[in-house]
mmCIF file of N, CA and C in Angstrom:
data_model
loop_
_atom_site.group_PDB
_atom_site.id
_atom_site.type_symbol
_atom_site.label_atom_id
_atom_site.label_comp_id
_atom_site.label_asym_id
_atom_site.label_seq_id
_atom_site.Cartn_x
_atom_site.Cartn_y
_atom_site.Cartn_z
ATOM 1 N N UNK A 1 9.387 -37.453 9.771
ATOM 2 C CA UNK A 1 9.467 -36.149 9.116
ATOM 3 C C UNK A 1 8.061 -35.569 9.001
ATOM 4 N N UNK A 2 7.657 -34.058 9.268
ATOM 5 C CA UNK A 2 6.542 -33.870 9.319
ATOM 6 C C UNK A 2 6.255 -33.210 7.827
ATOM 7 N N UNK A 3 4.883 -33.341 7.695
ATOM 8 C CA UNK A 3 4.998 -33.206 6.432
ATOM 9 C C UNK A 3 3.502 -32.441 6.365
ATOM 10 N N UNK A 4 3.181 -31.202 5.151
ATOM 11 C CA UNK A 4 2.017 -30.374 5.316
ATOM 12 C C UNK A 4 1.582 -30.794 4.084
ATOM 13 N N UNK A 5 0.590 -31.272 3.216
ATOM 14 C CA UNK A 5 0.300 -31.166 2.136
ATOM 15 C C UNK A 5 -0.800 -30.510 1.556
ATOM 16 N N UNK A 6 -0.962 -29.180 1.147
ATOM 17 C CA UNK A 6 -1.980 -28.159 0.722
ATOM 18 C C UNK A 6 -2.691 -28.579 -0.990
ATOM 19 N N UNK A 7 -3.936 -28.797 -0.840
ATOM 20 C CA UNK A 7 -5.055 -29.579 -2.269
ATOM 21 C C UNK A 7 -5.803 -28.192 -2.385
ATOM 22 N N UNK A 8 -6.391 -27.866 -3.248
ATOM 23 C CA UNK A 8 -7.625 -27.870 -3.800
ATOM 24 C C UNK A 8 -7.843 -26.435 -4.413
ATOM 25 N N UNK A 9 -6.726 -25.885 -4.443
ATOM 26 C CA UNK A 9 -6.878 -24.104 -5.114
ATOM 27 C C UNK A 9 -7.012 -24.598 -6.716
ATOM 28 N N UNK A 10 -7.087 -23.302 -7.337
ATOM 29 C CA UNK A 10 -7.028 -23.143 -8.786
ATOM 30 C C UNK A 10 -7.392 -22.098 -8.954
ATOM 31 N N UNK A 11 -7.963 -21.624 -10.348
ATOM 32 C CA UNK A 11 -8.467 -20.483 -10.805
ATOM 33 C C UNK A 11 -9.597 -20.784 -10.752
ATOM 34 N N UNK A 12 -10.220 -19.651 -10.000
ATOM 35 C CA UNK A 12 -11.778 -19.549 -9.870
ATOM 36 C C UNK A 12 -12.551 -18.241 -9.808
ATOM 37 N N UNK A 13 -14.091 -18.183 -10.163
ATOM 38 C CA UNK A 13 -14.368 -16.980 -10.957
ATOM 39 C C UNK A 13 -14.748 -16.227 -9.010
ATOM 40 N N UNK A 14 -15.097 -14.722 -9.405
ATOM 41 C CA UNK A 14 -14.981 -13.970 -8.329
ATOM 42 C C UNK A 14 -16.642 -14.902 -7.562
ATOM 43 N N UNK A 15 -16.978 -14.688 -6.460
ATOM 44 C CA UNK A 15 -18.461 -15.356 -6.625
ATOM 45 C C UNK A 15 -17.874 -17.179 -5.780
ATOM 46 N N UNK A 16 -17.240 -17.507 -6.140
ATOM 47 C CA UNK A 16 -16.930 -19.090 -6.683
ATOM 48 C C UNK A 16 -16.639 -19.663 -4.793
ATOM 49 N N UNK A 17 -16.771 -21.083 -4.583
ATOM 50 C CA UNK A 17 -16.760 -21.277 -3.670
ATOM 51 C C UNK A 17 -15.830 -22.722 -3.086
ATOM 52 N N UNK A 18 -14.511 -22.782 -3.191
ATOM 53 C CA UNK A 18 -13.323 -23.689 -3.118
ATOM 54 C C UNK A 18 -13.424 -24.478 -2.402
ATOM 55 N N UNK A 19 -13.068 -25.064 -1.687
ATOM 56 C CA UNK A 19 -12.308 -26.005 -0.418
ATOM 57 C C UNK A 19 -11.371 -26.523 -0.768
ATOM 58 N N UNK A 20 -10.374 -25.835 0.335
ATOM 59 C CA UNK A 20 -9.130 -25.978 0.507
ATOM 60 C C UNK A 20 -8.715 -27.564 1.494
ATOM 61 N N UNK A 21 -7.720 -28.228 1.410
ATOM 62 C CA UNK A 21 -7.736 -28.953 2.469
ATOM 63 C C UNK A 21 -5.987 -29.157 2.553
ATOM 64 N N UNK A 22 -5.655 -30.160 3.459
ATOM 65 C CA UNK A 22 -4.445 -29.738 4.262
ATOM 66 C C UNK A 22 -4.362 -30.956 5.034
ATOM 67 N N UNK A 23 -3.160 -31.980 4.311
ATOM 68 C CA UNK A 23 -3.374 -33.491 5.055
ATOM 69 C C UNK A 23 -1.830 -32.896 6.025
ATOM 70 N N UNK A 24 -2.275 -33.565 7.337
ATOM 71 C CA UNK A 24 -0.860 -33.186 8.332
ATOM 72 C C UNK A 24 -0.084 -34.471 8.748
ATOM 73 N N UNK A 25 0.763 -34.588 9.037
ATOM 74 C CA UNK A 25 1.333 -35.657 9.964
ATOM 75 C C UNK A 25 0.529 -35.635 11.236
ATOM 76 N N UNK A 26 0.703 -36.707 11.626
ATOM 77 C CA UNK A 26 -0.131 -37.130 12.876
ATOM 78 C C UNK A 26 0.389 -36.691 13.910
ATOM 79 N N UNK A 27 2.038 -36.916 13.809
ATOM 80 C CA UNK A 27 2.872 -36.020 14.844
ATOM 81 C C UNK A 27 2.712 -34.572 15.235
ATOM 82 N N UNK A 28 1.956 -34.046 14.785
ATOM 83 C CA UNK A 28 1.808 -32.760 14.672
ATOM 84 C C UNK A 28 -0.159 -32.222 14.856
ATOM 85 N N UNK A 29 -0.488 -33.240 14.308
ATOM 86 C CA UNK A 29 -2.194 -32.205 14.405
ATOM 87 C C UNK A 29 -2.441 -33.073 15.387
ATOM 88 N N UNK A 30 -2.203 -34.045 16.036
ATOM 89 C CA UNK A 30 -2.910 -34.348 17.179
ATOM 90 C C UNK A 30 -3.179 -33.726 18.324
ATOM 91 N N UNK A 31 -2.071 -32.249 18.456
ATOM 92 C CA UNK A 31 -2.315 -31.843 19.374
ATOM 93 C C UNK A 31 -2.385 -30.307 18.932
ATOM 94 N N UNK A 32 -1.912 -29.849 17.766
ATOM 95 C CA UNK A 32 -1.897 -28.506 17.787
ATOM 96 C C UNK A 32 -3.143 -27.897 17.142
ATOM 97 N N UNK A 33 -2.893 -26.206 17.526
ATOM 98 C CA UNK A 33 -3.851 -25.271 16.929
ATOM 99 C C UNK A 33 -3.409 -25.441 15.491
ATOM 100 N N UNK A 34 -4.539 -25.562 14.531
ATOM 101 C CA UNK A 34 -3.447 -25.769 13.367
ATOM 102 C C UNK A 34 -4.727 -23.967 12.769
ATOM 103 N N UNK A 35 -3.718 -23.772 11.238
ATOM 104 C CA UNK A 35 -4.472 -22.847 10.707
ATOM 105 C C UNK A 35 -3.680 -22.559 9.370
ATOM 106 N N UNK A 36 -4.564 -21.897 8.357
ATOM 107 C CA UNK A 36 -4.654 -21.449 7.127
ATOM 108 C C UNK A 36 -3.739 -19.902 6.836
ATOM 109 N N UNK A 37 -2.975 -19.961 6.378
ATOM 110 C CA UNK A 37 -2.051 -18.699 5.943
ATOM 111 C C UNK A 37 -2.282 -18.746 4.688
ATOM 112 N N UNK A 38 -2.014 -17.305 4.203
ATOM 113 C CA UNK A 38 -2.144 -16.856 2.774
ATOM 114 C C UNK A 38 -0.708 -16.035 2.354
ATOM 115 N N UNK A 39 -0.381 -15.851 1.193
ATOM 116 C CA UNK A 39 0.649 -14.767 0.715
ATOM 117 C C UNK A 39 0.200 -14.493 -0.584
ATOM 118 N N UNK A 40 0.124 -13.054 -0.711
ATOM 119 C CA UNK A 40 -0.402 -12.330 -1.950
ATOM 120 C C UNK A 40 0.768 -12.071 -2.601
ATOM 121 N N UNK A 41 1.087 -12.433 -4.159
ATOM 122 C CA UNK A 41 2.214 -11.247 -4.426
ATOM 123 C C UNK A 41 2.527 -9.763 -3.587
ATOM 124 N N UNK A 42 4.017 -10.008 -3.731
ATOM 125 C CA UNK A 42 4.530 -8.369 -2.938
ATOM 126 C C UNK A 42 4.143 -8.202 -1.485
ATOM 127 N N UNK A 43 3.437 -9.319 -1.052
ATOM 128 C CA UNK A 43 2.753 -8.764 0.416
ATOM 129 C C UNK A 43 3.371 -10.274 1.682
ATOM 130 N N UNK A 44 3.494 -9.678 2.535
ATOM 131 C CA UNK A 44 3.818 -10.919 3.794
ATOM 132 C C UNK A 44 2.862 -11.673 4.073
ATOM 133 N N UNK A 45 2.934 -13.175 4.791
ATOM 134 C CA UNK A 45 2.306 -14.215 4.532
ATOM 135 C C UNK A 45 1.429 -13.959 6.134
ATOM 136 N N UNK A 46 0.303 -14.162 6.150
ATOM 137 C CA UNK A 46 -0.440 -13.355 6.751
ATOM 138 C C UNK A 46 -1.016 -15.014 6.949
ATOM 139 N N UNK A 47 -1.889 -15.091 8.532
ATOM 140 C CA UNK A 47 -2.582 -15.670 9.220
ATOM 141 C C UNK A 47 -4.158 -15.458 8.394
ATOM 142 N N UNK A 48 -4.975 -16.513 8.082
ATOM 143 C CA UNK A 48 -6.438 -16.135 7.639
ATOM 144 C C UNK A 48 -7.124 -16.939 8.532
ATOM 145 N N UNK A 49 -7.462 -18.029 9.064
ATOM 146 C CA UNK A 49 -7.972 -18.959 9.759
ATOM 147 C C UNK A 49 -6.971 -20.059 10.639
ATOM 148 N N UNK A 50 -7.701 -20.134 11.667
ATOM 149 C CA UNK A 50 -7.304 -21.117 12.987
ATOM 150 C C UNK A 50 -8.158 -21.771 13.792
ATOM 151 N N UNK A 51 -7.791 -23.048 14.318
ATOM 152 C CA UNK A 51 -8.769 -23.796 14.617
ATOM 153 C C UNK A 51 -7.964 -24.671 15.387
ATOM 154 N N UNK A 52 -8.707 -24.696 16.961
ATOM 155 C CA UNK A 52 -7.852 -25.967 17.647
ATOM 156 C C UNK A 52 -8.687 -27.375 17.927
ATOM 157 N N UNK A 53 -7.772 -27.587 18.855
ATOM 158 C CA UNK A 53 -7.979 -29.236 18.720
ATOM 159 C C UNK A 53 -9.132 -29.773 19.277
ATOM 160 N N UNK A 54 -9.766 -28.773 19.982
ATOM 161 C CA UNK A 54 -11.043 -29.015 20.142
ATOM 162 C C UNK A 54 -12.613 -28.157 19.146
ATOM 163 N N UNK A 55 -12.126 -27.647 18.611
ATOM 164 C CA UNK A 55 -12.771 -26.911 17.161
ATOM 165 C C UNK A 55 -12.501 -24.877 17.196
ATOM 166 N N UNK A 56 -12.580 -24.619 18.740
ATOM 167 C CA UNK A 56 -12.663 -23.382 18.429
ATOM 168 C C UNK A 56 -12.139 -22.207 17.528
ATOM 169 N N UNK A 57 -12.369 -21.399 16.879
ATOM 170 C CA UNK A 57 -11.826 -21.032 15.551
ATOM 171 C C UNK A 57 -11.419 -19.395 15.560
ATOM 172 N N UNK A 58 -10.440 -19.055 14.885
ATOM 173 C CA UNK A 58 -10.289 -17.813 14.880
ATOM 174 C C UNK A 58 -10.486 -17.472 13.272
ATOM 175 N N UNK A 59 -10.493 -15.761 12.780
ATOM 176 C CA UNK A 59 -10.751 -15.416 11.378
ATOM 177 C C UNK A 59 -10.179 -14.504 11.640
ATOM 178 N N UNK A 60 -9.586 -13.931 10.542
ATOM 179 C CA UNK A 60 -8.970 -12.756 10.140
ATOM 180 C C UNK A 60 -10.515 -11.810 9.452
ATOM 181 N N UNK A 61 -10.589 -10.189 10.291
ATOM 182 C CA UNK A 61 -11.502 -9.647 9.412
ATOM 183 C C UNK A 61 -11.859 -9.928 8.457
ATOM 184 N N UNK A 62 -10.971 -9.851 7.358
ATOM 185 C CA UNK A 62 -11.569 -9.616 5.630
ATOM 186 C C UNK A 62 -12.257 -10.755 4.990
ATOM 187 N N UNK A 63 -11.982 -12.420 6.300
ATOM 188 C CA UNK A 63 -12.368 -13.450 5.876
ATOM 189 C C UNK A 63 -13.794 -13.669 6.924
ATOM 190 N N UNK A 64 -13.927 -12.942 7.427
ATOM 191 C CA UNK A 64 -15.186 -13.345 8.614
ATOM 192 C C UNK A 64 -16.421 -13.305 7.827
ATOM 193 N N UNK A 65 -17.022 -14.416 7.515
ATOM 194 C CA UNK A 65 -18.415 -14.687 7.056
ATOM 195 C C UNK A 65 -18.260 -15.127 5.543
ATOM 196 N N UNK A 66 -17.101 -15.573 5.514
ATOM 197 C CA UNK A 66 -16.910 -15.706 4.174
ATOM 198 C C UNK A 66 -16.058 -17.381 4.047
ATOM 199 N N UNK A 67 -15.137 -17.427 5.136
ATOM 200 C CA UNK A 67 -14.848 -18.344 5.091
ATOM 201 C C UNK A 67 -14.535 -19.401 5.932
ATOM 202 N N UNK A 68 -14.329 -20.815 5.946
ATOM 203 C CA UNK A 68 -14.826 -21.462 7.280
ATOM 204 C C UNK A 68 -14.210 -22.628 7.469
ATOM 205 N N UNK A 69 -13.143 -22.192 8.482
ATOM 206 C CA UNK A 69 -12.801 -23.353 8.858
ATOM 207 C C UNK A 69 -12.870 -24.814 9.421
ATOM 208 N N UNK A 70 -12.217 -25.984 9.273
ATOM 209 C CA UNK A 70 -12.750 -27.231 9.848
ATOM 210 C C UNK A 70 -11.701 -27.609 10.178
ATOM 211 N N UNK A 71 -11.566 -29.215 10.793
ATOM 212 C CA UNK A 71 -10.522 -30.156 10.885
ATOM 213 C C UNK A 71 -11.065 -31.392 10.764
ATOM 214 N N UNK A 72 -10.724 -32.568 10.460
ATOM 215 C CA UNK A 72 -11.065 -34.296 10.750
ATOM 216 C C UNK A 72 -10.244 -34.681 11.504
ATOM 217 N N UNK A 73 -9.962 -34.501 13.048
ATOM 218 C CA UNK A 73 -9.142 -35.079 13.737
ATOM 219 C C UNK A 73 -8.662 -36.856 12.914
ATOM 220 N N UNK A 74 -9.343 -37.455 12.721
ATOM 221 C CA UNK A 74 -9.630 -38.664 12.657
ATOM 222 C C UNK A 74 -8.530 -39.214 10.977
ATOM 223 N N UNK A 75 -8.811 -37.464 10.625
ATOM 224 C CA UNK A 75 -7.880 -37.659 8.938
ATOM 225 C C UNK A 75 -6.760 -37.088 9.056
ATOM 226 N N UNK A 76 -6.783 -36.237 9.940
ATOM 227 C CA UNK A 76 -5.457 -35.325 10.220
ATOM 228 C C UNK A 76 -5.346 -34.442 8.930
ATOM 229 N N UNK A 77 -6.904 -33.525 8.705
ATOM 230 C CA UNK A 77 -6.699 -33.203 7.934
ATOM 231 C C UNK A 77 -7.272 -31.919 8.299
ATOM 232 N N UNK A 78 -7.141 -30.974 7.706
ATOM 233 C CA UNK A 78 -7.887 -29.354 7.922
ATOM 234 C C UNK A 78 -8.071 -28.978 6.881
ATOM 235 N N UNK A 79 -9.164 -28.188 7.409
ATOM 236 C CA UNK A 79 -9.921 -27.698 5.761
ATOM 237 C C UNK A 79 -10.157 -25.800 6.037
ATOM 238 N N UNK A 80 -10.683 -25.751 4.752
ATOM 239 C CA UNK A 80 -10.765 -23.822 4.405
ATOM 240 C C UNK A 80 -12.245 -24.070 3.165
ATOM 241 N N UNK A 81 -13.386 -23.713 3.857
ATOM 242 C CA UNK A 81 -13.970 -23.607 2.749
ATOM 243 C C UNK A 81 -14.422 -22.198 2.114
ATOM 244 N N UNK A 82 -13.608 -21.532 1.250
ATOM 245 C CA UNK A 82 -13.888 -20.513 1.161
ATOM 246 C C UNK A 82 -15.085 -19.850 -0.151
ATOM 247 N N UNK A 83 -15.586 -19.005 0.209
ATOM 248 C CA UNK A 83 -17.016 -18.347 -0.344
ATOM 249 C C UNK A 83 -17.411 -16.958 -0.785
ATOM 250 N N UNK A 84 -17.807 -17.013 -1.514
ATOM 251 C CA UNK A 84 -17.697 -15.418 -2.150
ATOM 252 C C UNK A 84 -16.380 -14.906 -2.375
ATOM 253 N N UNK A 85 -15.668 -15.514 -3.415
ATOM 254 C CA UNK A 85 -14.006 -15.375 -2.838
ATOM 255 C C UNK A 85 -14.582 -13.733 -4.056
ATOM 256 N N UNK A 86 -13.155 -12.740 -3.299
ATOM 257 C CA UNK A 86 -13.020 -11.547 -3.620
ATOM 258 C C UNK A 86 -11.316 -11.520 -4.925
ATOM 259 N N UNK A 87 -11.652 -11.133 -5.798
ATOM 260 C CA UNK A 87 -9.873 -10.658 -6.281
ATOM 261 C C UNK A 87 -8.844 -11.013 -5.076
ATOM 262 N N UNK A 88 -9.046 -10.257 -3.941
ATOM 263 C CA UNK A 88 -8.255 -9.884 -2.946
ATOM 264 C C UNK A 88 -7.839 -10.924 -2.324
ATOM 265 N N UNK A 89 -8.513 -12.198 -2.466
ATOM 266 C CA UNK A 89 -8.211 -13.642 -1.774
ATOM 267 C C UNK A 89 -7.365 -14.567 -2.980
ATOM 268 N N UNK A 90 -7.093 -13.796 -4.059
ATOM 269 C CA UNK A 90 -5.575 -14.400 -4.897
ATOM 270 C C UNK A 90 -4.098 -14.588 -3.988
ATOM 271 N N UNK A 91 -3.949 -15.889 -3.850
ATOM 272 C CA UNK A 91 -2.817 -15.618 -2.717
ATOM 273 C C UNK A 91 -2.456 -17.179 -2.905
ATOM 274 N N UNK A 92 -1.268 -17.640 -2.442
ATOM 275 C CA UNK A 92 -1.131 -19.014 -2.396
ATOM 276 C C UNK A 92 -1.009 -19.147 -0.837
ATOM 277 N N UNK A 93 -2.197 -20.307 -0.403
ATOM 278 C CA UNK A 93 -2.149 -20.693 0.812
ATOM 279 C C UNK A 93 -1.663 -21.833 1.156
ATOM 280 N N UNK A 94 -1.357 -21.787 2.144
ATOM 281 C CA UNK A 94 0.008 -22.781 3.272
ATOM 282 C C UNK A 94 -1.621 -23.161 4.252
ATOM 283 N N UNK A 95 -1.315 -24.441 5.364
ATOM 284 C CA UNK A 95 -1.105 -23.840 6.301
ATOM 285 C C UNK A 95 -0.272 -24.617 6.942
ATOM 286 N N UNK A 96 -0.421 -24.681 8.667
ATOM 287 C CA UNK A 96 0.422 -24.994 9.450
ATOM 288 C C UNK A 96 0.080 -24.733 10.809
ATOM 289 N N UNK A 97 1.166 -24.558 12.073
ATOM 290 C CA UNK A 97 0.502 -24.649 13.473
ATOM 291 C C UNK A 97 0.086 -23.142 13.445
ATOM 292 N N UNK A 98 -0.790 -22.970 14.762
ATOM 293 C CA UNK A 98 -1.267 -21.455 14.072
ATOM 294 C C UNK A 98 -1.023 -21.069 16.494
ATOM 295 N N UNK A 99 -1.411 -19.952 16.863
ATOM 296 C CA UNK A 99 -0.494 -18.718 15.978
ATOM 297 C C UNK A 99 0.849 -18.818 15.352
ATOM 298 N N UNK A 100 2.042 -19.547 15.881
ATOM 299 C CA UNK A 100 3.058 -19.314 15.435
ATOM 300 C C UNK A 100 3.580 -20.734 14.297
ATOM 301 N N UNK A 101 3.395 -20.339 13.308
ATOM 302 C CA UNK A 101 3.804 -21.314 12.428
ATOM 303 C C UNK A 101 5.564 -21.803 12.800
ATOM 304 N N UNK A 102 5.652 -22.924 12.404
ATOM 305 C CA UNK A 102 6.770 -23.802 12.739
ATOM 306 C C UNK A 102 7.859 -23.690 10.992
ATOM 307 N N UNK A 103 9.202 -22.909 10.876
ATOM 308 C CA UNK A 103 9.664 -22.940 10.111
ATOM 309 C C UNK A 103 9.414 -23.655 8.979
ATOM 310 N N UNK A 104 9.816 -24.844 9.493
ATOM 311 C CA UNK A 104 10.456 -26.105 9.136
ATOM 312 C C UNK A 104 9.527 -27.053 7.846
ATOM 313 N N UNK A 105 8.089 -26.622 8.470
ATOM 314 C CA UNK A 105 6.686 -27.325 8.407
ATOM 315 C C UNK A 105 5.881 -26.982 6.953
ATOM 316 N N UNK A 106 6.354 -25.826 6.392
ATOM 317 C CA UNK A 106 6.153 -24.589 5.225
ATOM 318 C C UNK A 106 5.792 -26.137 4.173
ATOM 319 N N UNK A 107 4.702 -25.812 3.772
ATOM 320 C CA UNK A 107 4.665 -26.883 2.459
ATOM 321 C C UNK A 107 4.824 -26.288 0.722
ATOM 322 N N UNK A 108 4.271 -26.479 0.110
ATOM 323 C CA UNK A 108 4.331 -25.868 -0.983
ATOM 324 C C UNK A 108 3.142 -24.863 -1.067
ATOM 325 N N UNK A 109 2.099 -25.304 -0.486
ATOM 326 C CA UNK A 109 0.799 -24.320 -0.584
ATOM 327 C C UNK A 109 0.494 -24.736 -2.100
ATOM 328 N N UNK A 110 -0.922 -23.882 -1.805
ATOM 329 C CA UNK A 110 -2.070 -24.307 -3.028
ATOM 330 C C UNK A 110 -2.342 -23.107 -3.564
ATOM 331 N N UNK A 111 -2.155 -22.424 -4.890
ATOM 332 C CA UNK A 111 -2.517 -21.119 -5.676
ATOM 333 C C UNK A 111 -4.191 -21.136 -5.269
ATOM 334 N N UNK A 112 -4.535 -20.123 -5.541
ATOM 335 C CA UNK A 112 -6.030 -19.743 -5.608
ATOM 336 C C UNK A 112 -5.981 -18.312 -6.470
ATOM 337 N N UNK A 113 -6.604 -18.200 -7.743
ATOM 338 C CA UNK A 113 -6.378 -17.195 -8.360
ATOM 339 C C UNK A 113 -7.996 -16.872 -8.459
ATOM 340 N N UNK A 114 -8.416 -15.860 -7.731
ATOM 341 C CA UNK A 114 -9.656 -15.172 -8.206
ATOM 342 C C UNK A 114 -9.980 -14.740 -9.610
ATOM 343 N N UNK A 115 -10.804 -14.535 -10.581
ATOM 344 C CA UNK A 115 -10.931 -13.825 -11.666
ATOM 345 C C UNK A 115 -11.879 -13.076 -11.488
ATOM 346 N N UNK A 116 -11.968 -12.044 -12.053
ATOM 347 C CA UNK A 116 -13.201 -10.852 -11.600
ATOM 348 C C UNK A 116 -13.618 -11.224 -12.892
#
């Protein structure tokens, strides 16, 4: 059974600088693009970071220079370290295979509540 498990959000002040991480089944990150999704209240769950199996990385504008993706092949784990977080990065993040996330795979995700 594959399994996503999303660590390390909370409430944090605007400024503040997280890491997210994301233990995967082995069945699954050994070979895929994996990546970081977000969902804001009221809003659709939107792609923020991607990263494949050999490191190369994608960003969503609003996160470019701000936040930075990784992986530990070795942990089967992926990470989000995010920086200068904005209000606007209040969202509970997932992730999963990236571009097209896999139904099935949806974990609970990790809150991240900005405070201004």
């Amino acid at each position: 059974q594959v399994q996503l498990v999303e660590s390390g959000g909370g409430l944090v002040q605007a400024g503040g600088s997280p890491r997210l991480s994301c233990a995967a089944s082995r069945g699954i990150f050994a070979y895929s693009r994996m990546g970081w999704y977000r969902q804001a209240p009221e809003k659709q769950r939107e792609l923020v970071a991607s990263i494949s199996t050999l490191g190369s990385t994608f960003y969503q504008t609003s996160v470019t220079g701000r936040f930075t993706i990784s992986r530990d092949n070795a942990k089967n784990t992926v990470y989000l370290q995010m920086n200068s977080l904005k209000p606007e990065d209040t969202a509970v993040y997932y992730c999963n295979t990236a571009p097209s996330p896999i139904s099935n795979y949806w974990g609970q995700g990790t809150q991240v509540t900005v405070s201004s």
